[in-house]
């Protein structure tokens, strides 16, 4: 949508609403809140689009450069004891852009993959590539084995890597070279024969601004970044982040009240949207400071916040749960997603009045929600105004068949308030779906057609949400995280939240395993015990009988020393599901819920065999 359209529409609506709102507000006070949220978002979106629709589009890099001109001495990055001002980063990225352009012969539009830990290099490398008009593909530093295959997706020309990740580079090098990918280190020395270290060339290059011609082809629709979406299942896919989307996501911080004097603490990996686009991008947008840390550390978290005078933190999923000690701190704002209501409440109790901005959205998604109402646990509201802008629906979903339920005409069915349904968001000009790089099949798989009328197209979020009678929206579960047992849906996150209350359990991951002769999947929980605690089968039995329906109580328990998690604190279920409940597949102690003994008892090979041969039914 171009600005005039947006402005006219917004102004028209505003006028209409000024007349209607006072009357409506008396009956429905949240309507005003809804409208303000809507107006803010329309304004933000229109501003982003206006910047990019100019004859010479103003991209996020231009916004950054404007800050670098206005406040050269303001720190942009803090990392350990290093301070990098806006000017430092501007100059360094100019040098890097020149060196990259010369050494790689980079043409605008060519993707370059980076494989770097969280450090300032990431940020100036990103700016350097952006200044050359080259999209950056952010490789996940945890997915070593995959990295070659992953690189192929956007056909990168060069791969820049930090020397820190040498092993992974050397492992993948033969494959990369066979594919014609050129590999460089961004460090001073190369430990690997045949791979050049670029830092000397970068330092020798001029720090003068780059000629504008590199970026003449950049438009609102140009690809700016590729982000590999992790998920807990399936191979990573490279989500396309266009200049428009980059600008919109970088503006999320501003929507949450991010200010130029803020100091944002980012421990999230920069290869994901939250860390790079919302965190660093948000700082570019408002001109704030970003404190980077290589890895999240629960014990260092609040110390760092005090040391760097942090005012804004970013969280994702269960990260908040790991923060144990309660020191004084100056944090006023937290932004992130995936916070469950219990952890959210506990967080507010322990850490005081921090304003929490919880949002819901997928990296590749075409719209999202944000908690603008202050309702704990809700990710947002089913806002009638916003719905005109980004039409979404919750539709009935068949968990077993793993597909939406359709009526006799072949169309999807809306759920009633209070019911859980699959979130789908209409693909429109306002809410485009940019898909995955070089993979039209995977892109098409995320598009759901014939939803409300024949021929329409919606983005399939793969998430189950619920809208209550007051129109608050709650995240329930990922589609893959819900399984069916005894004809009932079991939401793993709900079972996890319940089990987490058991005092000897430190961490828990719930999943479904196949049992011969049974339909659906049977619940199993991998748990890590609290330090010094031991497993108490009878107590767990009694607790689960009281708190969970019988179909949701895990039949099997597996005790692990550490639970596997992804870089964004999502738990990995794939390997656990594969191992199942076979005592021969793992050395971890396994327990079985024994209804006659009213306890979780060690799972013996005999019991396993009885279940496998269907002599013992569950
Ligand atoms: C944090 O703020 C205090 C007081 O304003 C100041 O003395 C200190 O140098 C600041 N710390 C950092 C790392 O900037
Ligand atoms: C979201 O909810 C939390 C908890 O009530 C609140 O502190 C925060 O201010 C809310 N965010 C917004 C934008 O209202």
Coordinates of C-alpha atoms and ligand atoms in Angstrom, one line a residue:
X1 CA 0.0 0.0 0.0
X2 CA 1.4 3.4 -1.0
X3 CA 1.2 6.2 1.5
X4 CA -1.6 8.3 0.0
X5 CA -3.9 5.3 0.1
X6 CA -2.9 4.4 3.6
X7 CA -3.2 8.0 4.9
X8 CA -6.6 8.5 3.3
X9 CA -7.8 5.2 4.6
X10 CA -6.5 5.9 8.1
X11 CA -7.8 9.5 8.1
X12 CA -11.2 8.3 6.9
X13 CA -11.3 5.7 9.6
X14 CA -10.1 8.1 12.2
X15 CA -12.9 10.5 11.4
X16 CA -15.5 7.8 11.4
X17 CA -14.2 6.4 14.7
X18 CA -14.0 9.8 16.4
X19 CA -17.7 9.9 15.9
X20 CA -18.4 6.3 16.9
X21 CA -15.8 5.6 19.5
X22 CA -17.1 7.6 22.5
X23 CA -20.5 5.9 22.3
X24 CA -19.0 2.5 21.8
X25 CA -16.3 3.0 24.4
X26 CA -18.8 3.4 27.2
X27 CA -20.1 -0.1 26.4
X28 CA -16.8 -1.6 25.5
X29 CA -13.8 0.2 27.0
X30 CA -11.2 -2.0 25.2
X31 CA -12.4 -0.7 21.9
X32 CA -10.5 2.5 22.5
X33 CA -7.4 0.5 23.3
X34 CA -7.9 -1.5 20.2
X35 CA -8.3 1.5 18.1
X36 CA -5.2 3.2 19.4
X37 CA -3.2 0.0 18.8
X38 CA -4.6 -0.1 15.3
X39 CA -3.8 3.5 14.5
X40 CA -0.2 3.1 15.9
X41 CA 0.4 0.1 13.7
X42 CA -1.1 1.6 10.6
X43 CA 1.0 4.7 11.1
X44 CA 4.2 2.6 11.6
X45 CA 3.5 0.5 8.6
X46 CA 2.7 3.5 6.4
X47 CA 5.9 5.2 7.5
X48 CA 8.0 2.1 6.6
X49 CA 6.3 1.9 3.2
X50 CA 6.7 5.6 2.6
X51 CA 10.4 5.5 3.3
X52 CA 10.9 2.6 0.9
X53 CA 8.6 3.9 -1.8
X54 CA 10.7 7.1 -2.4
X55 CA 12.6 7.4 -5.6
X56 CA 15.7 6.6 -3.8
X57 CA 14.4 4.2 -1.2
X58 CA 15.4 4.9 2.4
X59 CA 16.3 1.4 3.8
X60 CA 17.4 0.5 7.3
X61 CA 21.0 1.0 6.4
X62 CA 20.2 4.6 5.4
X63 CA 18.5 5.1 8.8
X64 CA 21.6 3.7 10.5
X65 CA 23.8 6.0 8.5
X66 CA 21.7 9.0 9.4
X67 CA 22.2 8.2 13.1
X68 CA 25.9 7.7 12.4
X69 CA 26.0 11.3 11.0
X70 CA 24.0 12.8 13.8
X71 CA 25.4 11.0 16.8
X72 CA 28.8 9.6 15.7
X73 CA 30.0 9.2 19.3
X74 CA 27.0 7.3 20.6
X75 CA 27.9 3.7 21.3
X76 CA 26.1 1.3 18.9
X77 CA 27.6 -1.9 20.2
X78 CA 29.1 -3.0 23.5
X79 CA 30.7 -6.4 23.7
X80 CA 32.8 -7.5 26.6
X81 CA 35.0 -4.5 27.2
X82 CA 34.7 -3.2 23.7
X83 CA 32.7 -0.1 22.8
X84 CA 31.9 0.5 19.1
X85 CA 30.4 3.9 18.3
X86 CA 28.0 4.6 15.4
X87 CA 30.9 6.2 13.6
X88 CA 33.3 3.2 14.2
X89 CA 30.8 0.8 12.8
X90 CA 30.0 3.0 9.9
X91 CA 33.7 3.3 8.9
X92 CA 34.4 -0.3 9.6
X93 CA 31.6 -1.5 7.4
X94 CA 32.8 0.8 4.6
X95 CA 36.2 -0.8 4.8
X96 CA 34.7 -4.3 4.8
X97 CA 32.4 -3.5 1.9
X98 CA 35.3 -2.3 -0.2
X99 CA 37.4 -5.4 0.7
X100 CA 34.5 -7.8 0.0
X101 CA 33.7 -6.1 -3.2
X102 CA 37.2 -6.3 -4.4
X103 CA 38.0 -9.8 -3.2
X104 CA 34.8 -11.5 -4.0
X105 CA 33.8 -9.5 -7.1
X106 CA 30.4 -9.2 -5.5
X107 CA 27.5 -8.2 -7.7
X108 CA 24.5 -6.5 -6.1
X109 CA 21.8 -9.1 -5.3
X110 CA 24.3 -11.9 -4.7
X111 CA 23.7 -13.7 -1.4
X112 CA 26.6 -14.1 1.0
X113 CA 26.3 -16.5 3.9
X114 CA 27.8 -15.6 7.2
X115 CA 28.7 -18.1 9.9
X116 CA 29.6 -16.0 12.9
X117 CA 29.0 -16.1 16.6
X118 CA 27.4 -13.1 18.4
X119 CA 30.0 -10.4 18.2
X120 CA 30.4 -7.0 16.6
X121 CA 31.8 -8.5 13.4
X122 CA 28.3 -9.8 12.7
X123 CA 26.9 -6.3 12.7
X124 CA 29.6 -4.6 10.5
X125 CA 29.6 -7.5 8.1
X126 CA 25.8 -7.1 7.8
X127 CA 26.1 -3.4 7.1
X128 CA 29.0 -4.0 4.6
X129 CA 26.9 -6.5 2.6
X130 CA 23.9 -4.2 2.8
X131 CA 25.9 -1.3 1.4
X132 CA 26.9 -3.6 -1.5
X133 CA 23.3 -4.4 -2.1
X134 CA 23.9 -8.1 -1.2
X135 CA 21.5 -10.0 1.0
X136 CA 23.1 -11.8 4.0
X137 CA 22.2 -15.4 4.7
X138 CA 22.5 -16.0 8.4
X139 CA 23.8 -19.5 9.1
X140 CA 22.9 -21.2 12.3
X141 CA 26.2 -21.8 14.2
X142 CA 24.6 -24.7 16.0
X143 CA 23.7 -26.7 12.9
X144 CA 27.2 -27.7 11.8
X145 CA 26.4 -30.8 9.8
X146 CA 23.7 -29.1 8.0
X147 CA 25.6 -26.0 7.0
X148 CA 26.7 -27.1 3.6
X149 CA 23.3 -28.2 2.5
X150 CA 21.8 -25.1 4.0
X151 CA 24.2 -22.8 2.1
X152 CA 23.1 -24.2 -1.2
X153 CA 19.6 -22.9 -0.8
X154 CA 20.2 -19.2 -1.5
X155 CA 23.3 -20.0 -3.7
X156 CA 25.7 -17.8 -1.9
X157 CA 28.9 -16.6 -3.5
X158 CA 31.1 -16.4 -0.5
X159 CA 30.9 -17.6 3.1
X160 CA 32.6 -15.4 5.7
X161 CA 33.3 -17.1 8.9
X162 CA 35.0 -16.2 12.1
X163 CA 38.1 -18.2 13.0
X164 CA 36.2 -19.2 16.2
X165 CA 34.2 -21.7 14.2
X166 CA 37.2 -23.3 12.5
X167 CA 36.3 -26.9 13.0
X168 CA 32.9 -26.5 11.4
X169 CA 34.4 -24.6 8.5
X170 CA 37.0 -27.3 7.9
X171 CA 34.5 -30.0 8.0
X172 CA 32.3 -28.4 5.4
X173 CA 35.1 -27.0 3.2
X174 CA 35.4 -29.7 0.6
X175 CA 31.7 -29.7 -0.1
X176 CA 31.6 -25.9 -0.2
X177 CA 34.5 -25.8 -2.6
X178 CA 33.0 -28.4 -4.8
X179 CA 29.9 -26.3 -5.1
X180 CA 32.0 -23.3 -6.2
X181 CA 31.4 -21.4 -2.9
X182 CA 34.3 -19.2 -1.9
X183 CA 35.1 -19.2 1.8
X184 CA 36.9 -16.5 3.8
X185 CA 37.6 -15.9 7.4
X186 CA 36.8 -12.4 8.7
X187 CA 39.7 -12.8 11.2
X188 CA 43.3 -11.6 11.0
X189 CA 44.8 -15.1 10.4
X190 CA 43.5 -18.1 8.7
X191 CA 44.2 -21.5 10.4
X192 CA 43.1 -23.3 7.3
X193 CA 45.2 -23.8 4.2
X194 CA 43.5 -22.5 1.0
X195 CA 41.2 -20.2 2.9
X196 CA 42.1 -16.5 3.0
X197 CA 41.7 -14.3 6.1
X198 CA 40.1 -11.0 5.0
X199 CA 40.8 -8.8 8.0
X200 CA 44.1 -7.4 6.7
X201 CA 42.5 -6.4 3.5
X202 CA 39.6 -4.9 5.3
X203 CA 41.9 -2.9 7.5
X204 CA 43.9 -1.6 4.6
X205 CA 40.8 -0.5 2.7
X206 CA 39.5 3.1 2.7
X207 CA 36.7 4.0 5.1
X208 CA 35.2 6.5 2.8
X209 CA 31.5 6.0 2.0
X210 CA 30.8 3.7 -0.8
X211 CA 29.6 5.0 -4.2
X212 CA 25.9 4.9 -4.4
X213 CA 25.7 2.7 -7.6
X214 CA 26.0 -0.5 -5.6
X215 CA 22.5 0.1 -4.2
X216 CA 20.7 1.6 -7.2
X217 CA 18.8 -1.6 -7.7
X218 CA 17.5 -1.9 -4.2
X219 CA 13.7 -1.6 -3.8
X220 CA 11.1 -2.3 -1.2
X221 CA 10.9 -5.8 -2.5
X222 CA 14.6 -6.6 -2.6
X223 CA 15.8 -9.4 -0.5
X224 CA 17.7 -8.0 2.5
X225 CA 18.3 -11.0 4.7
X226 CA 17.7 -14.7 4.7
X227 CA 17.0 -16.2 8.1
X228 CA 16.8 -19.9 8.6
X229 CA 13.8 -20.8 10.7
X230 CA 14.6 -23.4 13.2
X231 CA 11.4 -25.0 14.3
X232 CA 11.7 -28.2 16.4
X233 CA 11.1 -30.4 13.4
X234 CA 12.1 -30.5 9.8
X235 CA 15.1 -29.1 8.1
X236 CA 15.9 -25.4 8.3
X237 CA 14.4 -23.3 5.5
X238 CA 15.7 -19.9 4.5
X239 CA 12.9 -17.4 5.0
X240 CA 13.2 -14.3 2.8
X241 CA 13.2 -11.0 4.6
X242 CA 12.6 -8.2 2.1
X243 CA 13.6 -4.6 2.7
X244 CA 10.0 -3.8 3.7
X245 CA 9.8 -6.6 6.2
X246 CA 13.2 -5.7 7.6
X247 CA 12.0 -2.2 8.1
X248 CA 8.7 -3.3 9.7
X249 CA 10.4 -5.8 12.1
X250 CA 13.1 -3.3 13.1
X251 CA 10.2 -0.9 14.0
X252 CA 8.7 -3.3 16.4
X253 CA 11.0 -2.0 19.1
X254 CA 9.8 1.5 18.5
X255 CA 6.2 0.3 18.8
X256 CA 7.1 -1.1 22.2
X257 CA 8.5 2.2 23.3
X258 CA 12.2 1.8 22.5
X259 CA 14.0 5.1 22.8
X260 CA 17.3 6.5 21.5
X261 CA 18.7 6.5 25.1
X262 CA 18.0 2.9 25.6
X263 CA 20.5 0.2 26.1
X264 CA 19.3 -3.1 24.7
X265 CA 20.7 -6.4 26.0
X266 CA 20.8 -9.1 23.3
X267 CA 21.9 -12.6 24.2
X268 CA 19.7 -14.2 21.5
X269 CA 21.6 -15.6 18.5
X270 CA 22.0 -13.1 15.7
X271 CA 21.2 -15.7 13.1
X272 CA 17.6 -15.5 14.2
X273 CA 15.1 -12.7 13.5
X274 CA 14.6 -11.8 17.2
X275 CA 18.3 -11.0 17.8
X276 CA 19.2 -9.5 14.5
X277 CA 16.1 -7.8 13.2
X278 CA 14.3 -6.8 16.4
X279 CA 17.4 -6.3 18.6
X280 CA 20.1 -4.9 16.4
X281 CA 17.7 -3.7 13.8
X282 CA 15.7 -1.9 16.5
X283 CA 18.8 -0.1 17.6
X284 CA 19.6 1.0 14.1
X285 CA 16.0 2.3 13.8
X286 CA 15.9 4.5 16.9
X287 CA 19.7 5.1 17.4
X288 CA 20.0 3.1 20.6
X289 CA 22.9 1.0 22.0
X290 CA 23.0 -2.8 21.8
X291 CA 24.9 -4.9 24.3
X292 CA 25.9 -8.2 22.7
X293 CA 26.8 -11.3 24.5
X294 CA 28.1 -14.4 22.8
X295 CA 25.7 -16.7 24.6
X296 CA 22.9 -16.4 27.1
X297 CA 24.1 -17.1 30.7
X298 CA 21.6 -17.2 33.5
X299 CA 24.1 -16.5 36.2
X300 CA 25.6 -13.5 34.3
X301 CA 22.3 -12.0 33.1
X302 CA 21.5 -9.5 35.8
X303 CA 25.2 -8.7 36.5
X304 CA 25.5 -7.7 32.8
X305 CA 22.3 -5.7 33.1
X306 CA 23.8 -3.7 35.9
X307 CA 27.3 -3.4 34.5
X308 CA 26.1 -2.0 31.1
X309 CA 23.1 -0.1 32.6
X310 CA 20.8 -2.1 30.5
X311 CA 17.2 -0.7 30.2
X312 CA 15.7 -3.1 27.7
X313 CA 16.1 -6.9 27.6
X314 CA 15.0 -9.3 24.9
X315 CA 13.7 -12.7 25.7
X316 CA 12.5 -15.7 23.9
X317 CA 10.5 -18.7 25.1
X318 CA 11.6 -20.1 28.4
X319 CA 14.7 -17.9 28.8
X320 CA 13.0 -16.0 31.6
X321 CA 12.6 -19.2 33.6
X322 CA 16.3 -19.6 33.8
X323 CA 16.8 -16.3 35.6
X324 CA 17.0 -17.2 39.2
X325 CA 18.6 -14.6 41.4
X326 CA 16.8 -11.3 42.1
X327 CA 19.2 -8.4 42.1
X328 CA 18.5 -4.7 41.7
X329 CA 18.4 -3.7 38.1
X330 CA 17.4 -0.8 35.8
X331 CA 15.5 -2.8 33.2
X332 CA 12.2 -1.1 32.3
X333 CA 11.2 -3.1 29.2
X334 CA 11.3 -6.6 28.0
X335 CA 10.5 -7.6 24.4
X336 CA 10.1 -11.1 23.1
X337 CA 7.8 -14.0 22.4
X338 CA 6.8 -17.4 23.8
X339 CA 6.4 -16.4 27.4
X340 CA 3.9 -18.6 29.2
X341 CA 1.4 -17.1 31.6
X342 CA 2.9 -18.8 34.7
X343 CA 6.4 -17.7 33.9
X344 CA 5.2 -14.2 33.1
X345 CA 3.4 -13.8 36.4
X346 CA 6.4 -15.2 38.3
X347 CA 8.7 -12.9 36.4
X348 CA 6.7 -9.8 37.4
X349 CA 6.6 -10.9 41.0
X350 CA 10.3 -11.5 41.2
X351 CA 11.7 -8.8 39.0
X352 CA 9.3 -6.0 39.7
X353 CA 7.5 -3.6 37.3
X354 CA 9.1 -4.4 34.0
X355 CA 6.9 -3.7 31.1
X356 CA 6.6 -6.8 29.1
X357 CA 5.9 -6.7 25.4
X358 CA 5.0 -10.2 24.3
X359 CA 4.5 -10.7 20.6
X360 CA 3.6 -13.5 18.5
X361 CA 4.8 -14.0 15.0
X362 CA 6.9 -16.3 12.7
X363 CA 10.0 -15.2 10.9
X364 CA 8.5 -16.0 7.6
X365 CA 5.0 -15.0 8.7
X366 CA 3.0 -12.2 7.1
X367 CA 1.6 -10.7 10.3
X368 CA 1.6 -11.1 14.1
X369 CA 0.1 -10.1 17.4
X370 CA 1.4 -8.0 20.2
X371 CA 0.1 -7.6 23.8
X372 CA -0.9 -4.0 23.9
X373 CA -3.6 -4.5 26.5
X374 CA -1.6 -5.7 29.5
X375 CA -3.5 -8.9 29.9
X376 CA -1.1 -11.5 31.3
X377 CA -0.6 -14.5 29.1
X378 CA -2.4 -13.1 26.1
X379 CA -0.4 -12.3 23.0
X380 CA -2.9 -9.8 21.8
X381 CA -6.4 -9.0 20.9
X382 CA -8.7 -10.0 18.1
X383 CA -8.9 -6.4 17.1
X384 CA -11.7 -5.6 14.7
X385 CA -9.7 -2.7 13.2
X386 CA -6.5 -4.6 12.7
X387 CA -8.5 -7.4 11.2
X388 CA -9.4 -5.2 8.3
X389 CA -5.7 -4.6 7.8
X390 CA -4.4 -8.2 8.3
X391 CA -7.3 -10.6 8.1
X392 CA -6.7 -13.7 10.1
X393 CA -8.8 -16.7 11.1
X394 CA -8.7 -19.5 13.5
X395 CA -9.9 -22.7 11.8
X396 CA -10.7 -26.2 13.0
X397 CA -7.7 -28.5 12.8
X398 CA -7.5 -32.3 12.8
X399 CA -4.5 -33.0 14.9
X400 CA -4.4 -36.7 14.0
X401 CA -4.5 -36.2 10.2
X402 CA -2.4 -33.1 10.6
X403 CA -4.6 -31.0 8.4
X404 CA -7.4 -28.5 8.6
X405 CA -11.0 -29.8 8.9
X406 CA -13.0 -29.0 5.8
X407 CA -16.8 -28.9 5.2
X408 CA -18.7 -30.6 2.4
X409 CA -17.9 -27.7 0.1
X410 CA -14.2 -28.2 0.8
X411 CA -13.8 -25.0 2.8
X412 CA -12.3 -24.6 6.2
X413 CA -14.4 -24.1 9.3
X414 CA -14.0 -21.2 11.8
X415 CA -13.7 -22.2 15.5
X416 CA -16.0 -20.7 18.2
X417 CA -14.6 -18.4 20.9
X418 CA -12.8 -20.5 23.5
X419 CA -11.9 -23.2 21.1
X420 CA -8.4 -23.8 19.8
X421 CA -7.8 -23.5 16.1
X422 CA -5.1 -23.2 13.5
X423 CA -4.0 -19.6 12.9
X424 CA -4.1 -18.6 9.2
X425 CA -3.4 -15.1 7.9
X426 CA -4.7 -14.0 4.6
X427 CA -2.1 -13.2 2.0
X428 CA -2.7 -9.7 0.6
X429 CA -0.8 -6.8 -0.6
X430 CA -0.5 -5.5 3.0
X431 CA 0.4 -8.9 4.3
X432 CA 2.5 -10.6 1.6
X433 CA 4.2 -13.9 2.2
X434 CA 7.7 -13.8 0.8
X435 CA 8.3 -17.5 1.1
X436 CA 11.5 -19.4 1.3
X437 CA 14.5 -18.9 -0.8
X438 CA 14.8 -21.1 -3.9
X439 CA 12.2 -23.5 -2.6
X440 CA 8.8 -23.0 -4.1
X441 CA 7.6 -26.4 -2.8
X442 CA 8.2 -25.5 0.8
X443 CA 6.7 -22.0 0.1
X444 CA 3.6 -23.6 -1.3
X445 CA 3.3 -25.9 1.6
X446 CA 2.9 -22.9 3.9
X447 CA 0.0 -21.6 1.8
X448 CA -3.4 -22.8 2.5
X449 CA -6.0 -22.3 -0.3
X450 CA -9.8 -22.4 -0.4
X451 CA -10.1 -21.3 3.2
X452 CA -13.2 -19.2 3.3
X453 CA -14.0 -19.0 -0.3
X454 CA -12.7 -20.9 -3.3
X455 CA -9.5 -19.5 -4.6
X456 CA -8.3 -17.5 -1.6
X457 CA -4.9 -18.0 -0.1
X458 CA -3.8 -17.9 3.6
X459 CA -0.4 -18.2 5.3
X460 CA -0.5 -21.3 7.4
X461 CA 1.2 -20.4 10.7
X462 CA 1.4 -24.0 11.9
X463 CA 0.4 -22.6 15.4
X464 CA -2.7 -23.3 17.4
X465 CA -4.2 -20.3 19.1
X466 CA -7.3 -19.6 21.1
X467 CA -9.5 -16.5 21.3
X468 CA -11.5 -16.2 24.5
X469 CA -14.9 -14.6 24.9
X470 CA -13.4 -11.2 25.6
X471 CA -11.4 -11.5 22.3
X472 CA -8.0 -11.9 23.9
X473 CA -5.7 -14.1 21.9
X474 CA -3.6 -16.9 23.5
X475 CA -0.9 -19.0 22.0
X476 CA -1.7 -22.7 22.6
X477 CA 0.7 -24.9 20.8
X478 CA 2.7 -25.6 17.6
X479 CA 0.9 -28.0 15.4
X480 CA 3.6 -30.6 15.6
X481 CA 3.7 -30.2 19.4
X482 CA 0.2 -31.5 19.9
X483 CA -0.5 -35.2 19.6
X484 CA -3.6 -37.4 20.0
X485 CA -4.0 -40.1 22.5
X486 CA -7.2 -42.0 23.3
X487 CA -9.1 -39.7 21.0
X488 CA -8.0 -36.6 22.8
X489 CA -5.6 -33.8 21.9
X490 CA -2.7 -33.5 24.2
X491 CA -0.9 -30.1 24.1
X492 CA 2.6 -30.8 25.1
X493 CA 3.3 -27.3 26.3
X494 CA 0.4 -27.6 28.8
X495 CA 1.6 -30.9 30.2
X496 CA 5.1 -29.4 30.4
X497 CA 3.8 -26.4 32.3
X498 CA 2.1 -28.7 34.8
X499 CA 5.0 -31.0 35.3
X500 CA 7.3 -28.0 35.8
X501 CA 5.5 -27.4 39.1
X502 CA 6.8 -30.7 40.5
X503 CA 9.6 -29.7 42.9
X504 CA 12.1 -32.3 41.9
X505 CA 11.8 -31.5 38.2
X506 CA 14.1 -28.8 36.9
X507 CA 13.2 -29.0 33.2
X508 CA 10.8 -31.0 31.2
X509 CA 10.1 -31.8 27.5
X510 CA 6.9 -33.7 26.6
X511 CA 6.4 -35.6 23.4
X512 CA 4.3 -38.4 21.9
X513 CA 5.7 -41.9 21.1
X514 CA 4.2 -44.6 18.9
X515 CA 3.0 -47.7 20.7
X516 CA 2.3 -50.9 18.7
X517 CA -1.3 -51.5 18.3
X518 CA -2.4 -48.1 19.5
X519 CA -3.7 -45.2 17.5
X520 CA -2.2 -41.8 18.0
X521 CA 0.8 -41.3 20.3
X522 CA 1.4 -42.0 23.9
X523 CA 2.7 -39.3 26.2
X524 CA 6.3 -39.4 27.3
X525 CA 8.3 -36.8 29.3
X526 CA 12.0 -36.3 29.3
X527 CA 13.0 -34.6 32.5
X528 CA 16.1 -33.2 34.1
X529 CA 16.1 -33.4 37.9
X530 CA 16.9 -30.5 40.1
X531 CA 20.4 -30.6 41.5
X532 CA 20.5 -32.9 44.5
X533 CA 16.9 -34.2 44.0
X534 CA 15.9 -37.7 43.2
X535 CA 13.0 -39.1 41.2
X536 CA 9.9 -39.9 43.3
X537 CA 7.6 -42.2 41.3
X538 CA 4.7 -42.2 43.7
X539 CA 4.7 -38.5 44.2
X540 CA 4.7 -37.9 40.5
X541 CA 1.9 -40.4 40.0
X542 CA -0.2 -38.7 42.7
X543 CA 0.5 -35.2 41.3
X544 CA -0.3 -36.1 37.7
X545 CA -3.5 -37.9 38.7
X546 CA -4.7 -34.7 40.4
X547 CA -3.6 -32.2 37.9
X548 CA -3.9 -33.8 34.5
X549 CA -6.6 -35.7 32.7
X550 CA -5.6 -39.4 32.5
X551 CA -4.9 -39.3 28.7
X552 CA -2.5 -36.4 29.2
X553 CA -0.4 -37.8 32.0
X554 CA 2.8 -39.2 30.5
X555 CA 2.9 -43.0 30.4
X556 CA 6.7 -42.9 30.2
X557 CA 9.4 -40.8 31.8
X558 CA 13.0 -40.5 30.7
X559 CA 15.5 -38.9 33.0
X560 CA 18.3 -37.0 31.2
X561 CA 21.4 -35.1 32.5
X562 CA 20.7 -32.3 30.0
X563 CA 17.8 -31.6 27.7
X564 CA 18.7 -30.7 24.2
X565 CA 17.6 -27.3 23.1
X566 CA 18.0 -25.2 20.0
X567 CA 19.7 -21.9 19.8
X568 CA 16.5 -20.1 20.6
X569 CA 15.6 -22.2 23.6
X570 CA 13.2 -24.4 21.8
X571 CA 13.3 -28.0 23.0
X572 CA 14.3 -30.6 20.5
X573 CA 11.9 -33.5 20.3
X574 CA 13.0 -35.4 17.2
X575 CA 15.7 -37.6 18.7
X576 CA 13.6 -38.3 21.8
X577 CA 10.6 -39.4 19.6
X578 CA 12.9 -41.7 17.6
X579 CA 14.3 -43.4 20.7
X580 CA 10.8 -43.9 22.1
X581 CA 10.5 -45.9 25.3
X582 CA 12.8 -48.7 24.3
X583 CA 15.3 -49.3 27.2
X584 CA 17.7 -50.7 24.6
X585 CA 17.8 -47.3 22.7
X586 CA 19.2 -45.3 25.6
X587 CA 21.2 -45.5 28.8
X588 CA 18.9 -42.9 30.4
X589 CA 16.7 -44.4 33.2
X590 CA 13.2 -45.0 32.0
X591 CA 10.1 -45.1 34.1
X592 CA 6.6 -46.5 33.4
X593 CA 3.3 -45.3 34.8
X594 CA 2.0 -48.3 36.6
X595 CA -1.7 -47.9 37.5
X596 CA -1.8 -50.9 39.7
X597 CA 1.1 -49.8 41.8
X598 CA 0.0 -46.1 41.6
X599 CA 3.5 -45.1 40.9
X600 CA 6.1 -44.5 38.1
X601 CA 8.2 -47.7 38.3
X602 CA 11.5 -48.4 36.4
X603 CA 10.6 -49.7 32.9
X604 CA 12.0 -53.2 32.7
X605 CA 12.9 -55.0 29.4
X606 CA 10.1 -57.4 30.2
X607 CA 7.5 -54.7 30.5
X608 CA 8.9 -53.1 27.3
X609 CA 8.6 -56.5 25.5
X610 CA 5.0 -56.9 26.8
X611 CA 4.0 -53.5 25.4
X612 CA 5.8 -54.1 22.2
X613 CA 4.1 -57.5 21.7
X614 CA 0.8 -56.0 22.6
X615 CA 0.4 -58.3 25.6
X616 CA 0.2 -55.3 27.9
X617 CA -2.3 -52.6 26.7
X618 CA -1.9 -49.0 27.7
Ligands
LIG1 C1 26.3 3.1 34.2 O1 25.8 4.3 34.8 C2 26.7 4.8 35.8 C3 25.9 5.9 36.5 O2 25.2 6.7 35.6 C4 28.0 5.2 35.2 O3 28.9 5.6 36.2 C5 28.7 3.9 34.6 O4 29.9 4.3 34.0 C6 27.7 3.3 33.6 N1 28.3 2.1 33.1 C7 28.6 1.9 31.8 C8 29.2 0.5 31.5 O5 28.4 2.7 31.0
LIG2 C1 1.8 -6.7 28.5 O1 1.5 -7.3 29.8 C2 2.4 -7.0 30.8 C3 1.9 -7.7 32.0 O2 0.7 -7.3 32.5 C4 2.4 -5.5 31.1 O3 3.4 -5.2 32.1 C5 2.8 -4.8 29.8 O4 2.8 -3.5 30.0 C6 1.9 -5.2 28.7 N1 2.3 -4.6 27.5 C7 1.6 -3.7 27.0 C8 2.1 -3.1 25.9 O5 0.5 -3.3 27.5

